[in-house]
PDB file of C-alpha atoms and ligand atoms in Angstrom:
ATOM      1  CA  MET A   1      -3.587   2.008  22.114  1.00  0.00           C
ATOM      2  CA  ILE A   2      -3.278  -1.042  19.890  1.00  0.00           C
ATOM      3  CA  VAL A   3      -6.668  -2.633  19.178  1.00  0.00           C
ATOM      4  CA  ILE A   4      -6.642  -6.439  19.204  1.00  0.00           C
ATOM      5  CA  LYS A   5      -9.225  -7.963  16.841  1.00  0.00           C
ATOM      6  CA  SER A   6     -11.378 -11.012  17.553  1.00  0.00           C
ATOM      7  CA  GLN A   7     -11.667 -13.905  15.091  1.00  0.00           C
ATOM      8  CA  ASP A   8     -15.019 -12.489  13.920  1.00  0.00           C
ATOM      9  CA  GLU A   9     -13.521  -9.073  13.367  1.00  0.00           C
ATOM     10  CA  ILE A  10     -10.664 -10.577  11.370  1.00  0.00           C
ATOM     11  CA  THR A  11     -13.248 -12.449   9.292  1.00  0.00           C
ATOM     12  CA  THR A  12     -14.842  -9.105   8.435  1.00  0.00           C
ATOM     13  CA  MET A  13     -11.437  -7.625   7.639  1.00  0.00           C
ATOM     14  CA  ARG A  14     -10.747 -10.600   5.365  1.00  0.00           C
ATOM     15  CA  LYS A  15     -13.911  -9.683   3.471  1.00  0.00           C
ATOM     16  CA  ALA A  16     -12.888  -6.023   3.217  1.00  0.00           C
ATOM     17  CA  GLY A  17      -9.429  -7.102   2.129  1.00  0.00           C
ATOM     18  CA  ARG A  18     -10.733  -9.382  -0.584  1.00  0.00           C
ATOM     19  CA  HIS A  19     -12.807  -6.560  -2.075  1.00  0.00           C
ATOM     20  CA  VAL A  20      -9.756  -4.274  -2.049  1.00  0.00           C
ATOM     21  CA  ALA A  21      -7.707  -6.948  -3.817  1.00  0.00           C
ATOM     22  CA  GLU A  22     -10.408  -7.612  -6.404  1.00  0.00           C
ATOM     23  CA  ILE A  23     -10.769  -3.930  -7.228  1.00  0.00           C
ATOM     24  CA  LEU A  24      -6.992  -3.451  -7.506  1.00  0.00           C
ATOM     25  CA  GLN A  25      -6.911  -6.451  -9.836  1.00  0.00           C
ATOM     26  CA  ILE A  26      -9.606  -4.842 -12.018  1.00  0.00           C
ATOM     27  CA  LEU A  27      -7.588  -1.612 -12.124  1.00  0.00           C
ATOM     28  CA  ARG A  28      -4.353  -3.458 -12.914  1.00  0.00           C
ATOM     29  CA  GLU A  29      -5.972  -5.068 -15.941  1.00  0.00           C
ATOM     30  CA  LYS A  30      -7.054  -1.653 -17.261  1.00  0.00           C
ATOM     31  CA  ILE A  31      -3.598  -0.087 -17.083  1.00  0.00           C
ATOM     32  CA  ARG A  32      -2.049   0.451 -20.498  1.00  0.00           C
ATOM     33  CA  PRO A  33      -0.635   3.377 -22.498  1.00  0.00           C
ATOM     34  CA  GLY A  34      -3.289   6.065 -23.056  1.00  0.00           C
ATOM     35  CA  VAL A  35      -5.359   5.314 -19.952  1.00  0.00           C
ATOM     36  CA  THR A  36      -5.760   8.136 -17.420  1.00  0.00           C
ATOM     37  CA  THR A  37      -5.702   7.780 -13.651  1.00  0.00           C
ATOM     38  CA  LEU A  38      -9.000   9.690 -13.507  1.00  0.00           C
ATOM     39  CA  PHE A  39     -10.535   6.841 -15.532  1.00  0.00           C
ATOM     40  CA  LEU A  40      -9.099   4.324 -13.042  1.00  0.00           C
ATOM     41  CA  ASN A  41     -10.475   6.414 -10.177  1.00  0.00           C
ATOM     42  CA  GLY A  42     -13.968   6.230 -11.705  1.00  0.00           C
ATOM     43  CA  ILE A  43     -13.761   2.456 -11.982  1.00  0.00           C
ATOM     44  CA  ALA A  44     -12.694   2.145  -8.336  1.00  0.00           C
ATOM     45  CA  GLU A  45     -15.591   4.356  -7.305  1.00  0.00           C
ATOM     46  CA  SER A  46     -18.224   2.388  -9.221  1.00  0.00           C
ATOM     47  CA  GLU A  47     -16.799  -0.921  -7.935  1.00  0.00           C
ATOM     48  CA  CYS A  48     -17.194   0.364  -4.366  1.00  0.00           C
ATOM     49  CA  LYS A  49     -20.833   1.259  -5.049  1.00  0.00           C
ATOM     50  CA  LYS A  50     -21.516  -2.170  -6.571  1.00  0.00           C
ATOM     51  CA  ARG A  51     -20.175  -3.814  -3.432  1.00  0.00           C
ATOM     52  CA  ASN A  52     -21.869  -1.516  -0.897  1.00  0.00           C
ATOM     53  CA  ALA A  53     -18.451  -0.418   0.255  1.00  0.00           C
ATOM     54  CA  ARG A  54     -17.326   3.115   0.995  1.00  0.00           C
ATOM     55  CA  PRO A  55     -14.019   4.389  -0.394  1.00  0.00           C
ATOM     56  CA  ALA A  56     -11.577   4.871   2.470  1.00  0.00           C
ATOM     57  CA  PHE A  57      -9.560   7.771   1.127  1.00  0.00           C
ATOM     58  CA  LYS A  58     -12.136  10.060  -0.492  1.00  0.00           C
ATOM     59  CA  GLY A  59     -12.763  12.839   2.019  1.00  0.00           C
ATOM     60  CA  TYR A  60     -10.100  11.530   4.418  1.00  0.00           C
ATOM     61  CA  GLY A  61      -8.515  14.743   5.685  1.00  0.00           C
ATOM     62  CA  GLY A  62      -9.976  16.336   2.557  1.00  0.00           C
ATOM     63  CA  PHE A  63      -8.332  13.945   0.066  1.00  0.00           C
ATOM     64  CA  PRO A  64     -10.396  14.357  -3.125  1.00  0.00           C
ATOM     65  CA  PHE A  65     -10.135  10.944  -4.840  1.00  0.00           C
ATOM     66  CA  THR A  66     -11.007   7.280  -4.329  1.00  0.00           C
ATOM     67  CA  ILE A  67      -7.539   6.092  -5.350  1.00  0.00           C
ATOM     68  CA  CYS A  68      -4.138   7.614  -4.800  1.00  0.00           C
ATOM     69  CA  ALA A  69      -2.427   7.521  -8.194  1.00  0.00           C
ATOM     70  CA  SER A  70       1.323   8.167  -8.165  1.00  0.00           C
ATOM     71  CA  PRO A  71       3.203   7.686 -11.444  1.00  0.00           C
ATOM     72  CA  ASN A  72       7.000   7.588 -11.833  1.00  0.00           C
ATOM     73  CA  ASN A  73       8.710  10.071  -9.447  1.00  0.00           C
ATOM     74  CA  LYS A  74       5.538  10.488  -7.370  1.00  0.00           C
ATOM     75  CA  VAL A  75       5.848   8.455  -4.188  1.00  0.00           C
ATOM     76  CA  VAL A  76       2.383   8.436  -2.584  1.00  0.00           C
ATOM     77  CA  HIS A  77      -0.879  10.380  -2.275  1.00  0.00           C
ATOM     78  CA  GLY A  78      -0.920  11.549  -5.896  1.00  0.00           C
ATOM     79  CA  PHE A  79      -4.147  12.948  -7.371  1.00  0.00           C
ATOM     80  CA  ALA A  80      -5.923  11.155 -10.177  1.00  0.00           C
ATOM     81  CA  ASP A  81      -5.788  13.315 -13.319  1.00  0.00           C
ATOM     82  CA  SER A  82      -6.458  13.366 -17.049  1.00  0.00           C
ATOM     83  CA  VAL A  83      -2.845  12.889 -18.182  1.00  0.00           C
ATOM     84  CA  PRO A  84      -2.624   9.689 -20.249  1.00  0.00           C
ATOM     85  CA  LEU A  85      -0.172   7.104 -18.949  1.00  0.00           C
ATOM     86  CA  ARG A  86       2.654   6.462 -21.388  1.00  0.00           C
ATOM     87  CA  GLN A  87       4.476   3.354 -22.479  1.00  0.00           C
ATOM     88  CA  GLY A  88       7.382   2.818 -20.052  1.00  0.00           C
ATOM     89  CA  ASP A  89       5.752   4.628 -17.107  1.00  0.00           C
ATOM     90  CA  ILE A  90       4.955   3.000 -13.791  1.00  0.00           C
ATOM     91  CA  VAL A  91       1.962   3.943 -11.674  1.00  0.00           C
ATOM     92  CA  SER A  92       1.355   3.245  -7.990  1.00  0.00           C
ATOM     93  CA  ILE A  93      -2.279   2.768  -7.080  1.00  0.00           C
ATOM     94  CA  ASP A  94      -3.111   2.935  -3.375  1.00  0.00           C
ATOM     95  CA  PHE A  95      -6.691   2.000  -2.553  1.00  0.00           C
ATOM     96  CA  GLY A  96      -8.766   1.308   0.521  1.00  0.00           C
ATOM     97  CA  LEU A  97     -12.399   0.796   1.413  1.00  0.00           C
ATOM     98  CA  ILE A  98     -14.618   0.247   4.410  1.00  0.00           C
ATOM     99  CA  ILE A  99     -17.196  -2.515   4.541  1.00  0.00           C
ATOM    100  CA  ASP A 100     -19.219  -3.714   7.549  1.00  0.00           C
ATOM    101  CA  GLY A 101     -17.320  -1.219   9.697  1.00  0.00           C
ATOM    102  CA  PHE A 102     -13.780  -2.377   8.858  1.00  0.00           C
ATOM    103  CA  TYR A 103     -11.084  -1.066   6.563  1.00  0.00           C
ATOM    104  CA  GLY A 104      -8.864  -2.761   4.006  1.00  0.00           C
ATOM    105  CA  ASP A 105      -5.865  -0.929   2.516  1.00  0.00           C
ATOM    106  CA  SER A 106      -3.460  -2.073  -0.184  1.00  0.00           C
ATOM    107  CA  ALA A 107      -1.205  -0.678  -2.892  1.00  0.00           C
ATOM    108  CA  ILE A 108       0.364  -1.962  -6.073  1.00  0.00           C
ATOM    109  CA  THR A 109       2.762  -0.454  -8.596  1.00  0.00           C
ATOM    110  CA  VAL A 110       2.065  -1.436 -12.166  1.00  0.00           C
ATOM    111  CA  PRO A 111       4.248  -1.091 -15.283  1.00  0.00           C
ATOM    112  CA  VAL A 112       2.600   0.625 -18.257  1.00  0.00           C
ATOM    113  CA  GLY A 113       3.599  -1.613 -21.142  1.00  0.00           C
ATOM    114  CA  ASN A 114       7.311  -2.461 -21.096  1.00  0.00           C
ATOM    115  CA  VAL A 115       9.578  -0.654 -18.634  1.00  0.00           C
ATOM    116  CA  ASP A 116      13.365  -0.349 -18.276  1.00  0.00           C
ATOM    117  CA  GLU A 117      15.212  -3.231 -16.671  1.00  0.00           C
ATOM    118  CA  GLU A 118      16.137  -1.151 -13.620  1.00  0.00           C
ATOM    119  CA  ILE A 119      12.518  -0.119 -13.124  1.00  0.00           C
ATOM    120  CA  GLU A 120      11.396  -3.717 -13.444  1.00  0.00           C
ATOM    121  CA  LYS A 121      13.910  -4.510 -10.700  1.00  0.00           C
ATOM    122  CA  LEU A 122      12.529  -1.639  -8.593  1.00  0.00           C
ATOM    123  CA  LEU A 123       9.040  -3.165  -8.737  1.00  0.00           C
ATOM    124  CA  ARG A 124      10.349  -6.652  -7.991  1.00  0.00           C
ATOM    125  CA  VAL A 125      12.480  -5.531  -5.038  1.00  0.00           C
ATOM    126  CA  THR A 126       9.765  -3.334  -3.527  1.00  0.00           C
ATOM    127  CA  GLN A 127       7.294  -6.201  -3.636  1.00  0.00           C
ATOM    128  CA  ALA A 128       9.911  -8.576  -2.216  1.00  0.00           C
ATOM    129  CA  SER A 129      10.629  -6.117   0.614  1.00  0.00           C
ATOM    130  CA  LEU A 130       6.920  -6.100   1.472  1.00  0.00           C
ATOM    131  CA  MET A 131       6.907  -9.904   1.573  1.00  0.00           C
ATOM    132  CA  ALA A 132      10.068  -9.888   3.746  1.00  0.00           C
ATOM    133  CA  GLY A 133       8.347  -7.503   6.153  1.00  0.00           C
ATOM    134  CA  ILE A 134       5.235  -9.665   6.257  1.00  0.00           C
ATOM    135  CA  ALA A 135       7.341 -12.771   6.943  1.00  0.00           C
ATOM    136  CA  ALA A 136       8.711 -11.035  10.058  1.00  0.00           C
ATOM    137  CA  ALA A 137       5.230 -10.244  11.417  1.00  0.00           C
ATOM    138  CA  ASN A 138       4.896 -13.143  13.834  1.00  0.00           C
ATOM    139  CA  SER A 139       3.503 -13.195  17.325  1.00  0.00           C
ATOM    140  CA  GLY A 140       6.448 -12.745  19.724  1.00  0.00           C
ATOM    141  CA  GLN A 141       8.618 -10.781  17.294  1.00  0.00           C
ATOM    142  CA  HIS A 142       9.257  -7.069  17.716  1.00  0.00           C
ATOM    143  CA  LEU A 143       7.638  -4.428  15.536  1.00  0.00           C
ATOM    144  CA  SER A 144      10.983  -3.244  14.194  1.00  0.00           C
ATOM    145  CA  ASP A 145      11.779  -6.750  12.961  1.00  0.00           C
ATOM    146  CA  ILE A 146       9.320  -5.904  10.173  1.00  0.00           C
ATOM    147  CA  SER A 147      11.024  -2.565   9.531  1.00  0.00           C
ATOM    148  CA  HIS A 148      14.466  -4.125   9.494  1.00  0.00           C
ATOM    149  CA  ALA A 149      13.439  -6.906   7.103  1.00  0.00           C
ATOM    150  CA  VAL A 150      12.020  -4.365   4.643  1.00  0.00           C
ATOM    151  CA  GLN A 151      15.059  -2.083   4.787  1.00  0.00           C
ATOM    152  CA  THR A 152      17.528  -4.944   4.448  1.00  0.00           C
ATOM    153  CA  LYS A 153      15.864  -6.310   1.321  1.00  0.00           C
ATOM    154  CA  VAL A 154      15.760  -2.853  -0.273  1.00  0.00           C
ATOM    155  CA  GLU A 155      19.333  -1.837   0.525  1.00  0.00           C
ATOM    156  CA  GLN A 156      20.788  -5.215  -0.500  1.00  0.00           C
ATOM    157  CA  ASN A 157      19.473  -4.291  -3.925  1.00  0.00           C
ATOM    158  CA  ASP A 158      20.929  -0.754  -3.927  1.00  0.00           C
ATOM    159  CA  PHE A 159      17.634   1.103  -3.656  1.00  0.00           C
ATOM    160  CA  SER A 160      16.525   3.324  -0.773  1.00  0.00           C
ATOM    161  CA  VAL A 161      13.575   3.274   1.592  1.00  0.00           C
ATOM    162  CA  VAL A 162      11.407   6.334   2.180  1.00  0.00           C
ATOM    163  CA  ARG A 163      11.444   7.444   5.828  1.00  0.00           C
ATOM    164  CA  ASP A 164       8.720  10.103   5.800  1.00  0.00           C
ATOM    165  CA  PHE A 165       5.761   7.756   5.391  1.00  0.00           C
ATOM    166  CA  VAL A 166       5.111   4.593   7.357  1.00  0.00           C
ATOM    167  CA  GLY A 167       2.701   1.681   7.655  1.00  0.00           C
ATOM    168  CA  HIS A 168       0.053   1.560  10.356  1.00  0.00           C
ATOM    169  CA  GLY A 169      -2.377  -0.411  12.439  1.00  0.00           C
ATOM    170  CA  ILE A 170      -5.784  -0.721  10.761  1.00  0.00           C
ATOM    171  CA  GLY A 171      -9.262  -1.908  11.729  1.00  0.00           C
ATOM    172  CA  ARG A 172     -12.331   0.181  12.510  1.00  0.00           C
ATOM    173  CA  ARG A 173     -10.094   3.121  11.687  1.00  0.00           C
ATOM    174  CA  LEU A 174      -7.887   3.519   8.634  1.00  0.00           C
ATOM    175  CA  HIS A 175      -4.910   4.551  10.732  1.00  0.00           C
ATOM    176  CA  GLU A 176      -4.507   2.959  14.140  1.00  0.00           C
ATOM    177  CA  GLU A 177      -1.472   2.399  16.314  1.00  0.00           C
ATOM    178  CA  PRO A 178       1.231   1.306  15.898  1.00  0.00           C
ATOM    179  CA  GLN A 179       3.140   3.118  13.190  1.00  0.00           C
ATOM    180  CA  VAL A 180       5.161   0.657  11.105  1.00  0.00           C
ATOM    181  CA  PRO A 181       8.350   2.248   9.717  1.00  0.00           C
ATOM    182  CA  ASN A 182      10.140   0.669   6.786  1.00  0.00           C
ATOM    183  CA  TYR A 183      13.602   1.092   8.303  1.00  0.00           C
ATOM    184  CA  GLY A 184      15.361   0.483  11.587  1.00  0.00           C
ATOM    185  CA  GLU A 185      17.302  -2.028  13.658  1.00  0.00           C
ATOM    186  CA  ALA A 186      15.671  -5.317  14.580  1.00  0.00           C
ATOM    187  CA  GLY A 187      14.469  -6.078  18.104  1.00  0.00           C
ATOM    188  CA  HIS A 188      12.825  -2.764  19.028  1.00  0.00           C
ATOM    189  CA  GLY A 189       9.301  -1.525  19.610  1.00  0.00           C
ATOM    190  CA  ILE A 190       6.264  -3.413  20.789  1.00  0.00           C
ATOM    191  CA  VAL A 191       6.046  -7.194  20.819  1.00  0.00           C
ATOM    192  CA  LEU A 192       3.625  -8.400  18.132  1.00  0.00           C
ATOM    193  CA  LYS A 193       0.588 -10.344  19.268  1.00  0.00           C
ATOM    194  CA  GLU A 194      -2.152 -12.454  17.736  1.00  0.00           C
ATOM    195  CA  GLY A 195      -5.110 -10.347  16.706  1.00  0.00           C
ATOM    196  CA  MET A 196      -3.085  -7.321  15.659  1.00  0.00           C
ATOM    197  CA  THR A 197      -3.907  -6.082  12.163  1.00  0.00           C
ATOM    198  CA  ILE A 198      -1.470  -3.821  10.383  1.00  0.00           C
ATOM    199  CA  ALA A 199      -0.806  -2.358   6.954  1.00  0.00           C
ATOM    200  CA  ILE A 200       2.809  -2.768   5.845  1.00  0.00           C
ATOM    201  CA  GLU A 201       3.702  -0.447   2.972  1.00  0.00           C
ATOM    202  CA  PRO A 202       7.265   0.064   1.774  1.00  0.00           C
ATOM    203  CA  MET A 203       7.931   2.994  -0.554  1.00  0.00           C
ATOM    204  CA  VAL A 204      11.200   2.484  -2.386  1.00  0.00           C
ATOM    205  CA  ASN A 205      13.204   4.957  -4.480  1.00  0.00           C
ATOM    206  CA  VAL A 206      15.753   4.291  -7.199  1.00  0.00           C
ATOM    207  CA  GLY A 207      17.813   7.229  -5.884  1.00  0.00           C
ATOM    208  CA  GLN A 208      17.909   8.980  -2.525  1.00  0.00           C
ATOM    209  CA  PRO A 209      15.243   8.436   0.150  1.00  0.00           C
ATOM    210  CA  GLY A 210      14.237  12.103   0.447  1.00  0.00           C
ATOM    211  CA  VAL A 211      10.704  13.158  -0.499  1.00  0.00           C
ATOM    212  CA  LYS A 212       8.787  16.439  -0.531  1.00  0.00           C
ATOM    213  CA  VAL A 213       5.080  17.280  -0.695  1.00  0.00           C
ATOM    214  CA  LEU A 214       3.860  19.426  -3.601  1.00  0.00           C
ATOM    215  CA  ASP A 215       1.755  22.594  -3.287  1.00  0.00           C
ATOM    216  CA  ASP A 216      -1.488  20.579  -3.519  1.00  0.00           C
ATOM    217  CA  GLY A 217      -0.708  19.548   0.070  1.00  0.00           C
ATOM    218  CA  TRP A 218      -0.807  15.818  -0.724  1.00  0.00           C
ATOM    219  CA  THR A 219       1.351  14.587  -3.583  1.00  0.00           C
ATOM    220  CA  ALA A 220       4.727  13.333  -2.352  1.00  0.00           C
ATOM    221  CA  VAL A 221       7.548  13.226  -4.920  1.00  0.00           C
ATOM    222  CA  THR A 222      11.190  12.232  -4.683  1.00  0.00           C
ATOM    223  CA  ILE A 223      13.498  15.206  -4.158  1.00  0.00           C
ATOM    224  CA  ASP A 224      16.014  13.861  -6.702  1.00  0.00           C
ATOM    225  CA  SER A 225      13.235  13.064  -9.251  1.00  0.00           C
ATOM    226  CA  SER A 226      14.146   9.370  -9.234  1.00  0.00           C
ATOM    227  CA  TRP A 227      11.282   6.928  -9.662  1.00  0.00           C
ATOM    228  CA  SER A 228       9.543   5.314  -6.724  1.00  0.00           C
ATOM    229  CA  ALA A 229       7.439   2.196  -6.124  1.00  0.00           C
ATOM    230  CA  HIS A 230       4.913   1.349  -3.406  1.00  0.00           C
ATOM    231  CA  PHE A 231       3.386  -1.972  -2.400  1.00  0.00           C
ATOM    232  CA  GLU A 232       1.083  -2.520   0.561  1.00  0.00           C
ATOM    233  CA  HIS A 233      -0.908  -5.292   2.196  1.00  0.00           C
ATOM    234  CA  THR A 234      -3.200  -5.336   5.199  1.00  0.00           C
ATOM    235  CA  ILE A 235      -2.269  -8.363   7.313  1.00  0.00           C
ATOM    236  CA  ALA A 236      -3.410 -10.087  10.502  1.00  0.00           C
ATOM    237  CA  ILE A 237      -1.053 -11.688  12.990  1.00  0.00           C
ATOM    238  CA  THR A 238      -2.504 -15.119  13.721  1.00  0.00           C
ATOM    239  CA  GLU A 239      -1.449 -18.204  15.653  1.00  0.00           C
ATOM    240  CA  ASN A 240      -0.341 -19.636  12.320  1.00  0.00           C
ATOM    241  CA  GLY A 241       1.772 -16.610  11.453  1.00  0.00           C
ATOM    242  CA  PRO A 242       1.034 -13.568   9.317  1.00  0.00           C
ATOM    243  CA  GLU A 243      -2.058 -13.744   7.101  1.00  0.00           C
ATOM    244  CA  ILE A 244      -2.459 -11.392   4.141  1.00  0.00           C
ATOM    245  CA  LEU A 245      -6.018 -10.024   4.234  1.00  0.00           C
ATOM    246  CA  THR A 246      -5.837  -7.984   1.030  1.00  0.00           C
ATOM    247  CA  CYS A 247      -5.472 -10.958  -1.263  1.00  0.00           C
ATOM    248  CA  LEU A 248      -7.638 -12.542  -3.913  1.00  0.00           C
ATOM    249  CA  GLY A 249      -9.484 -15.721  -3.164  1.00  0.00           C
ATOM    250  CA  ASN A 250      -9.756 -15.541   0.612  1.00  0.00           C
ATOM    251  CA  ILE A 251     -13.205 -16.022   2.105  1.00  0.00           C
TER     252      ILE A 251
HETATM  253 MG1   MG B   1      -2.698   2.412   1.327  1.00  0.00          MG
HETATM  254 MG1   MG B   2      -1.859   2.399   4.322  1.00  0.00          MG
END
C-alpha cells in the first residue's frame, strides 16, 4: 500500500529532510585525506543527539552504524571503519534519521581531494541522473518515468546503473511502497499522485552494473571492481511538481 501524506505530514518530513541535509553538509566539509569514516560516523551520531533525532540506519536489520560509508568500488551499505581516506578516493555517505515520527534519507558521494577526470564525471553524471529522475516525478506521470529518466542520463554518458538496489517510498517507515528502480522503460507502474513521498537513489558504476555483497552481509561492491557513486534525495510529489525534502534551507 502506498501511503499518501497530508500537508502537515509533509511539513514534518521537510523538517526531517533539512536535518539530514545539514548533517550531510557537515560531513562533506570534514572529508579530506586522512579522515576515517568511523570519525564521520561519530559526527553524524552526535549531530543526531543534538537535534533529538534518531539515526535511521543504526540497528535497522542489524546494521551497526549511523552512516553507510562506501568508498571507491563499494556501492552501498558499507561499514564505517578506521581506514584513512586517501587523496583521489571518493566516498559515498548514505544517511537517514527519524524526527517527530518521520524519516528523511539522502546520500552524497564526495571526492577526497582531487580525483581523476573520469571519476569527476561519474559524480557529475550520477547527480544529474538523480535530478533527471526527480524532474520526472510529477503527479500524473508513471513511476517508471523516473526510472527511465535516470537510466537514460547514465547510459548517455557511458556509465551503468545498478539493478540490485532501488529507491523506495518513505514516511513513517524508512522503506515503504513503491520500490523505485533506476532503470526501465517509461510509462509503466503506478501513476504518481500528490502526497506521495519517495527516495530516489541512483547507484552508478564506471564499469558493469553487477554488484555482490561481501561476507559481512551488508557491503555491496562492484563485481568488476570499478568505482561507483550514489546520490539520493527524499522528495514529495506536490501540486507544484516534485519538491526535494532533503535540502538545505527549507523550513
Ligand atoms: Mg539512503
Ligand atoms: Mg534510501
